[in-house]
Amino acid sequence: MAGNEAVTEKKTRVAMPEQEPDYRRRNFEEVPLGYTPEMAVKEASRCLQCKSPSCVEGCPVEIDIPAFIQLIKEEKFDEAIKKIWEKNRLPAVCGRVCPQENQCEGRCVLMKKGRPIAIGNLERFAADFAREKGIEEASPRLVPTGKKVAIVGSGPAGLTAAADLMAKGHQVTIFEALHKPGGVLVYGIPEFRLPKDIVADEVESLERQGAEIECNTVVGRTVTINELFEEGYDAVFIGVGAGLPKFMNIPGENLVGIMSANEYLTRANLMKVYLFPEYDTPIPKGKNVAVLGAGNVAMDSGRTAMRLGADTVRIVYRRSREEMPARAAEIHHAEEEGIEFLLLTNPIRFLGDDRGRVVGMECIKMELGEPDASGRRRPVAIEGSEFEISCDLVIIAVGTDANPLLTRSTEGLKLNKWGYIEADPDTGKTSIEGVWAGGDIVTGSATVIQAMGAGRRAARSIHEYLTHNS
Amino acid sequence: MFEIVKRKEMANGTVILNEIKAPLIAQKAKPGQFVILKADERGERIPLTMADSDPERGTITVIYKVVGRSTELFKGLEVGDSYQDAIGPLGQPTHLEKVGTVVCVGGGTGIAVLHPIAQGLKRVGNRVVGIIGARTEGLLILEEEMRAVSNELFVCTDDGSRGHHGFVTDILKRVLEEENVDLVVAIGPVPMMKFVTEITKPYKVKTLVSLNPIMIDGTGMCGGCRVSVDGVNKFACVDGPEFDGHKVDFDQLMQRLRAYQSEEKTSSKAHRCRLDQ
Ligand SMILES: Cc1cc2nc3c(=O)[nH]c(=O)nc-3n(C[C@H](O)[C@H](O)[C@H](O)COP(=O)(O)OP(=O)(O)OC[C@H]3O[C@@H](n4cnc5c(N)ncnc54)[C@H](O)[C@@H]3O)c2cc1C
Ligand SMILES: Cc1cc2nc3c(=O)[nH]c(=O)nc-3n(C[C@H](O)[C@H](O)[C@H](O)COP(=O)(O)OP(=O)(O)OC[C@H]3O[C@@H](n4cnc5c(N)ncnc54)[C@H](O)[C@@H]3O)c2cc1C
Ligand code: SF4
Ligand code: SF4
Ligand code: FES
């Protein structure tokens, strides 16, 4: 009997300890609490150490997953983190926010049995261990190359490109439009999913290694790309993200109480609304909140609204549960926290009171028709199925477009028809000599790890350019 | 850090001028553009139009009215103190072009925003007729400065304590009747701008207004500053802040500006409590 128990135990994934839903839905502390060393070792022991590990193919930066897991199993935690650092500079971030089910874990051989190794949790464990113990990536003493690179945007793409270029001895300055570096990691993803200390630590470690960070600099306005070259930069990397929020373009959208997720989350995260009035920026406190969309951004918005005291939060989505693009873990967390899902439903009009404040919306029921270009079944309105719901705050999270502020001010920069920068997928080279681009401003909204991958590939190509041009 | 090098109180202390060291912004700033200032770590990001900029001294000047929590906090900053953050120049500069006769209408603090634009319009060869107004003489700002850049200047006060007893719109009507006007630029409280556009509409005179919706980032990222222009949403921070006044939905703008009224009271109260301690 005892033997059998051991077998089943070995089969089940070690659950991540979490704050209780009823408690956490009203606070901003991180939801998953992290593995203890015992849990990490136990989970690591489940890995089959595959000879040709398919998990690695699922990781956009190709972390040597079996190797770092083996090191955790052997309790060599400091070596495990060094193994990860070889490929990924932001493991504390990726372990928390990667859509693992579509990436590494989705490709793990144990996925077929429904119990893939918890690679993200293990990666997070190793990274948090290093942070607690103050273990730092050894930065080799480099002969400075004397070359200067300007990085525009301090999101994951920019931070990764900067780190890789510094590791080759180039001098790097990061220009950021907002007053704090980190991109979406700081203004978008909430504290309860990604504590801001982690991002700050990463940025500080870059600074300690010699990166200069110029916040409050809107490239295209404060300084242009051309002027950066005139100032003596030898190359420029553009990683400004996607940015521009999409709206629904339906009647009543400018009523007070209707805002983009970017605005809502920026107020909440960057301006620290949850500490209002200690921090000065206000936010509308919705009692009945509707969130339009069902991606990570929608889940983050809904869960933030719940934490700011909403009675009800409804995710309104025009397709069905299967098509929801958010990470599985976030959908699960949102549900546990009491967020409702109004699926196959599309708003067609917002309703306001005489002071111009939103009080509800008219929706229509949808059904799924033929697959569209994205391969997902296209939602079609069911005629005559209109109905109203009441709400006093609406957060629109239906995606973003390319922000034209920088691209418009940069002559000769080739864009595609949606306004994203055209860049070579292997090198990040743009139509302008000496200018590279990567991340959301090239691909449209994607993921943290994809943006990091683009930053890394561009850094490699920039390094080649700088060393061959001398 | 962005140090205040000069500070002046105007309009009985209800309006403050700050000249701030910000060399990069000063080099780029053009009339009509704005900056976002943030006093300290906890502060709000506040958009203010630049009333002046001096590339040589590396400074920009803002003139703001004390209306709420953040501008009260700004008022407490002395020469030698610094803003933690200054971002800019943001927004589209005014298109300065010789068109003939331009009437520049300014109300309240709007005069500060209007002044560099009037100056620019004069410099490119326009005949500038200035009309400025305030509730009462004590609240009127920049009269001499406006006189210097206008071929003709009219002053109005609501209570008649200085100049014409009445609104800027009264004078505007008269000017439109009396001469050929090619362009009107109106900057001031939203109701004033709305009335100006209603007056100029029958005369078919192009009328520029400068809008001040609530903003956060100022770079097109949040959409909070959206205004309806000709039925289409524009982001005032990147597409504006100047728009064709005949196409702006002013009523909606006014409603949106009141979005945070109750929250702001909480913040101001909490602030006072902090000060009282
Ligand atoms: C709310 C939210 C939740 C998300 N959740 C997840 C998740 O769970 N997992 C995941 O993998 N991905 C997630 N994503 C997507 C992911 O965050 C992005 O794909 C990723 O951040 C893109 O990185 P980037 O470096 O290209 O750009 P960004 O992170 O957008 O950074 C761009 C930076 O450039 C700055 N900038 C813009 N214009 C200028 C300019 N002109 N001059 C100077 N600086 C400029 C911006 O202020 C910003 O700081 C989420 C996104 C959001 C919004
Ligand atoms: C592009 C732009 C340029 C501007 N230029 C100037 C300028 O040169 N000089 C100047 O005095 N002001 C200017 N403003 C307005 C200024 O930003 C606001 O007065 C300021 O944000 C109020 O902040 P507060 O915290 O002190 O007041 P709050 O406590 O936020 O508000 C106090 C009162 O002012 C209203 N209010 C809030 N935000 C705004 C706003 N953006 N515009 C108008 N009323 C508002 C509130 O509804 C409330 O009734 C500009 C605004 C924009 C968008
Ligand atoms: S970086 Fe992301 S995809 Fe790669 S192993 Fe880590 S969690 Fe998985
Ligand atoms: S595929 Fe799964 S079991 Fe195999 S090495 Fe990767 S994580 Fe381990
Ligand atoms: S202020 Fe955010 S988009 Fe204009």
mmCIF file with all atom_site columns, N, CA and C and ligand atoms in Angstrom, chain A residues 47-50 53-55 65-66 69 107-110 117 119, ligand 4:
data_model
loop_
_atom_site.group_PDB
_atom_site.id
_atom_site.type_symbol
_atom_site.label_atom_id
_atom_site.label_alt_id
_atom_site.label_comp_id
_atom_site.label_asym_id
_atom_site.label_entity_id
_atom_site.label_seq_id
_atom_site.pdbx_PDB_ins_code
_atom_site.Cartn_x
_atom_site.Cartn_y
_atom_site.Cartn_z
_atom_site.occupancy
_atom_site.B_iso_or_equiv
_atom_site.pdbx_formal_charge
_atom_site.auth_seq_id
_atom_site.auth_comp_id
_atom_site.auth_asym_id
_atom_site.auth_atom_id
_atom_site.pdbx_PDB_model_num
ATOM   1  N  N   . CYS A 1 47  ? 10.404 15.247 -12.606 1.00 0.00 ? 47  CYS A N   1
ATOM   2  C  CA  . CYS A 1 47  ? 10.871 15.439 -13.985 1.00 0.00 ? 47  CYS A CA  1
ATOM   3  C  C   . CYS A 1 47  ? 11.567 14.177 -14.475 1.00 0.00 ? 47  CYS A C   1
ATOM   4  N  N   . LEU A 1 48  ? 11.248 13.781 -15.712 1.00 0.00 ? 48  LEU A N   1
ATOM   5  C  CA  . LEU A 1 48  ? 11.796 12.535 -16.254 1.00 0.00 ? 48  LEU A CA  1
ATOM   6  C  C   . LEU A 1 48  ? 13.183 12.728 -16.861 1.00 0.00 ? 48  LEU A C   1
ATOM   7  N  N   . GLN A 1 49  ? 13.685 13.960 -16.859 1.00 0.00 ? 49  GLN A N   1
ATOM   8  C  CA  . GLN A 1 49  ? 14.997 14.241 -17.453 1.00 0.00 ? 49  GLN A CA  1
ATOM   9  C  C   . GLN A 1 49  ? 15.084 13.675 -18.881 1.00 0.00 ? 49  GLN A C   1
ATOM   10 N  N   . CYS A 1 50  ? 14.132 14.025 -19.689 1.00 0.00 ? 50  CYS A N   1
ATOM   11 C  CA  . CYS A 1 50  ? 14.055 13.518 -21.063 1.00 0.00 ? 50  CYS A CA  1
ATOM   12 C  C   . CYS A 1 50  ? 15.347 13.790 -21.836 1.00 0.00 ? 50  CYS A C   1
ATOM   13 N  N   . PRO A 1 53  ? 14.434 16.897 -24.661 1.00 0.00 ? 53  PRO A N   1
ATOM   14 C  CA  . PRO A 1 53  ? 13.313 17.474 -23.900 1.00 0.00 ? 53  PRO A CA  1
ATOM   15 C  C   . PRO A 1 53  ? 12.451 18.417 -24.742 1.00 0.00 ? 53  PRO A C   1
ATOM   16 N  N   . SER A 1 54  ? 11.192 18.064 -24.883 1.00 0.00 ? 54  SER A N   1
ATOM   17 C  CA  . SER A 1 54  ? 10.287 18.877 -25.706 1.00 0.00 ? 54  SER A CA  1
ATOM   18 C  C   . SER A 1 54  ? 9.926  20.184 -24.985 1.00 0.00 ? 54  SER A C   1
ATOM   19 N  N   . CYS A 1 55  ? 10.011 20.184 -23.666 1.00 0.00 ? 55  CYS A N   1
ATOM   20 C  CA  . CYS A 1 55  ? 9.691  21.408 -22.905 1.00 0.00 ? 55  CYS A CA  1
ATOM   21 C  C   . CYS A 1 55  ? 10.551 22.575 -23.396 1.00 0.00 ? 55  CYS A C   1
ATOM   22 N  N   . ILE A 1 65  ? 15.846 23.456 -19.412 1.00 0.00 ? 65  ILE A N   1
ATOM   23 C  CA  . ILE A 1 65  ? 14.896 23.147 -18.337 1.00 0.00 ? 65  ILE A CA  1
ATOM   24 C  C   . ILE A 1 65  ? 15.278 21.897 -17.531 1.00 0.00 ? 65  ILE A C   1
ATOM   25 N  N   . PRO A 1 66  ? 15.532 20.751 -18.203 1.00 0.00 ? 66  PRO A N   1
ATOM   26 C  CA  . PRO A 1 66  ? 15.887 19.581 -17.386 1.00 0.00 ? 66  PRO A CA  1
ATOM   27 C  C   . PRO A 1 66  ? 17.114 19.834 -16.508 1.00 0.00 ? 66  PRO A C   1
ATOM   28 N  N   . ILE A 1 69  ? 16.219 21.920 -13.462 1.00 0.00 ? 69  ILE A N   1
ATOM   29 C  CA  . ILE A 1 69  ? 15.342 21.154 -12.562 1.00 0.00 ? 69  ILE A CA  1
ATOM   30 C  C   . ILE A 1 69  ? 16.160 20.097 -11.809 1.00 0.00 ? 69  ILE A C   1
ATOM   31 N  N   . ARG A 1 107 ? 4.404  21.781 -23.561 1.00 0.00 ? 107 ARG A N   1
ATOM   32 C  CA  . ARG A 1 107 ? 5.160  20.829 -24.382 1.00 0.00 ? 107 ARG A CA  1
ATOM   33 C  C   . ARG A 1 107 ? 5.812  19.719 -23.564 1.00 0.00 ? 107 ARG A C   1
ATOM   34 N  N   . CYS A 1 108 ? 5.685  19.776 -22.255 1.00 0.00 ? 108 CYS A N   1
ATOM   35 C  CA  . CYS A 1 108 ? 6.267  18.746 -21.393 1.00 0.00 ? 108 CYS A CA  1
ATOM   36 C  C   . CYS A 1 108 ? 5.606  17.401 -21.707 1.00 0.00 ? 108 CYS A C   1
ATOM   37 N  N   . VAL A 1 109 ? 6.404  16.322 -21.743 1.00 0.00 ? 109 VAL A N   1
ATOM   38 C  CA  . VAL A 1 109 ? 5.832  15.013 -22.108 1.00 0.00 ? 109 VAL A CA  1
ATOM   39 C  C   . VAL A 1 109 ? 4.726  14.596 -21.141 1.00 0.00 ? 109 VAL A C   1
ATOM   40 N  N   . LEU A 1 110 ? 4.800  15.070 -19.928 1.00 0.00 ? 110 LEU A N   1
ATOM   41 C  CA  . LEU A 1 110 ? 3.788  14.676 -18.947 1.00 0.00 ? 110 LEU A CA  1
ATOM   42 C  C   . LEU A 1 110 ? 2.465  15.407 -19.151 1.00 0.00 ? 110 LEU A C   1
ATOM   43 N  N   . ILE A 1 117 ? 5.246  19.039 -15.527 1.00 0.00 ? 117 ILE A N   1
ATOM   44 C  CA  . ILE A 1 117 ? 6.082  19.583 -14.450 1.00 0.00 ? 117 ILE A CA  1
ATOM   45 C  C   . ILE A 1 117 ? 5.777  21.085 -14.313 1.00 0.00 ? 117 ILE A C   1
ATOM   46 N  N   . ILE A 1 119 ? 7.060  23.934 -14.331 1.00 0.00 ? 119 ILE A N   1
ATOM   47 C  CA  . ILE A 1 119 ? 8.340  24.575 -14.680 1.00 0.00 ? 119 ILE A CA  1
ATOM   48 C  C   . ILE A 1 119 ? 8.363  26.035 -14.225 1.00 0.00 ? 119 ILE A C   1
HETATM 49 S  S1  . SF4 C 2 .   ? 9.556  17.460 -20.954 1.00 0.00 ? 4   SF4 C S1  1
HETATM 50 FE FE1 . SF4 C 2 .   ? 8.798  17.544 -18.843 1.00 0.00 ? 4   SF4 C FE1 1
HETATM 51 S  S2  . SF4 C 2 .   ? 9.573  15.687 -17.938 1.00 0.00 ? 4   SF4 C S2  1
HETATM 52 FE FE2 . SF4 C 2 .   ? 10.736 15.988 -19.803 1.00 0.00 ? 4   SF4 C FE2 1
HETATM 53 S  S3  . SF4 C 2 .   ? 12.559 17.141 -19.201 1.00 0.00 ? 4   SF4 C S3  1
HETATM 54 FE FE3 . SF4 C 2 .   ? 11.027 18.621 -19.773 1.00 0.00 ? 4   SF4 C FE3 1
HETATM 55 S  S4  . SF4 C 2 .   ? 10.021 19.103 -17.855 1.00 0.00 ? 4   SF4 C S4  1
HETATM 56 FE FE4 . SF4 C 2 .   ? 11.112 17.214 -17.491 1.00 0.00 ? 4   SF4 C FE4 1
#
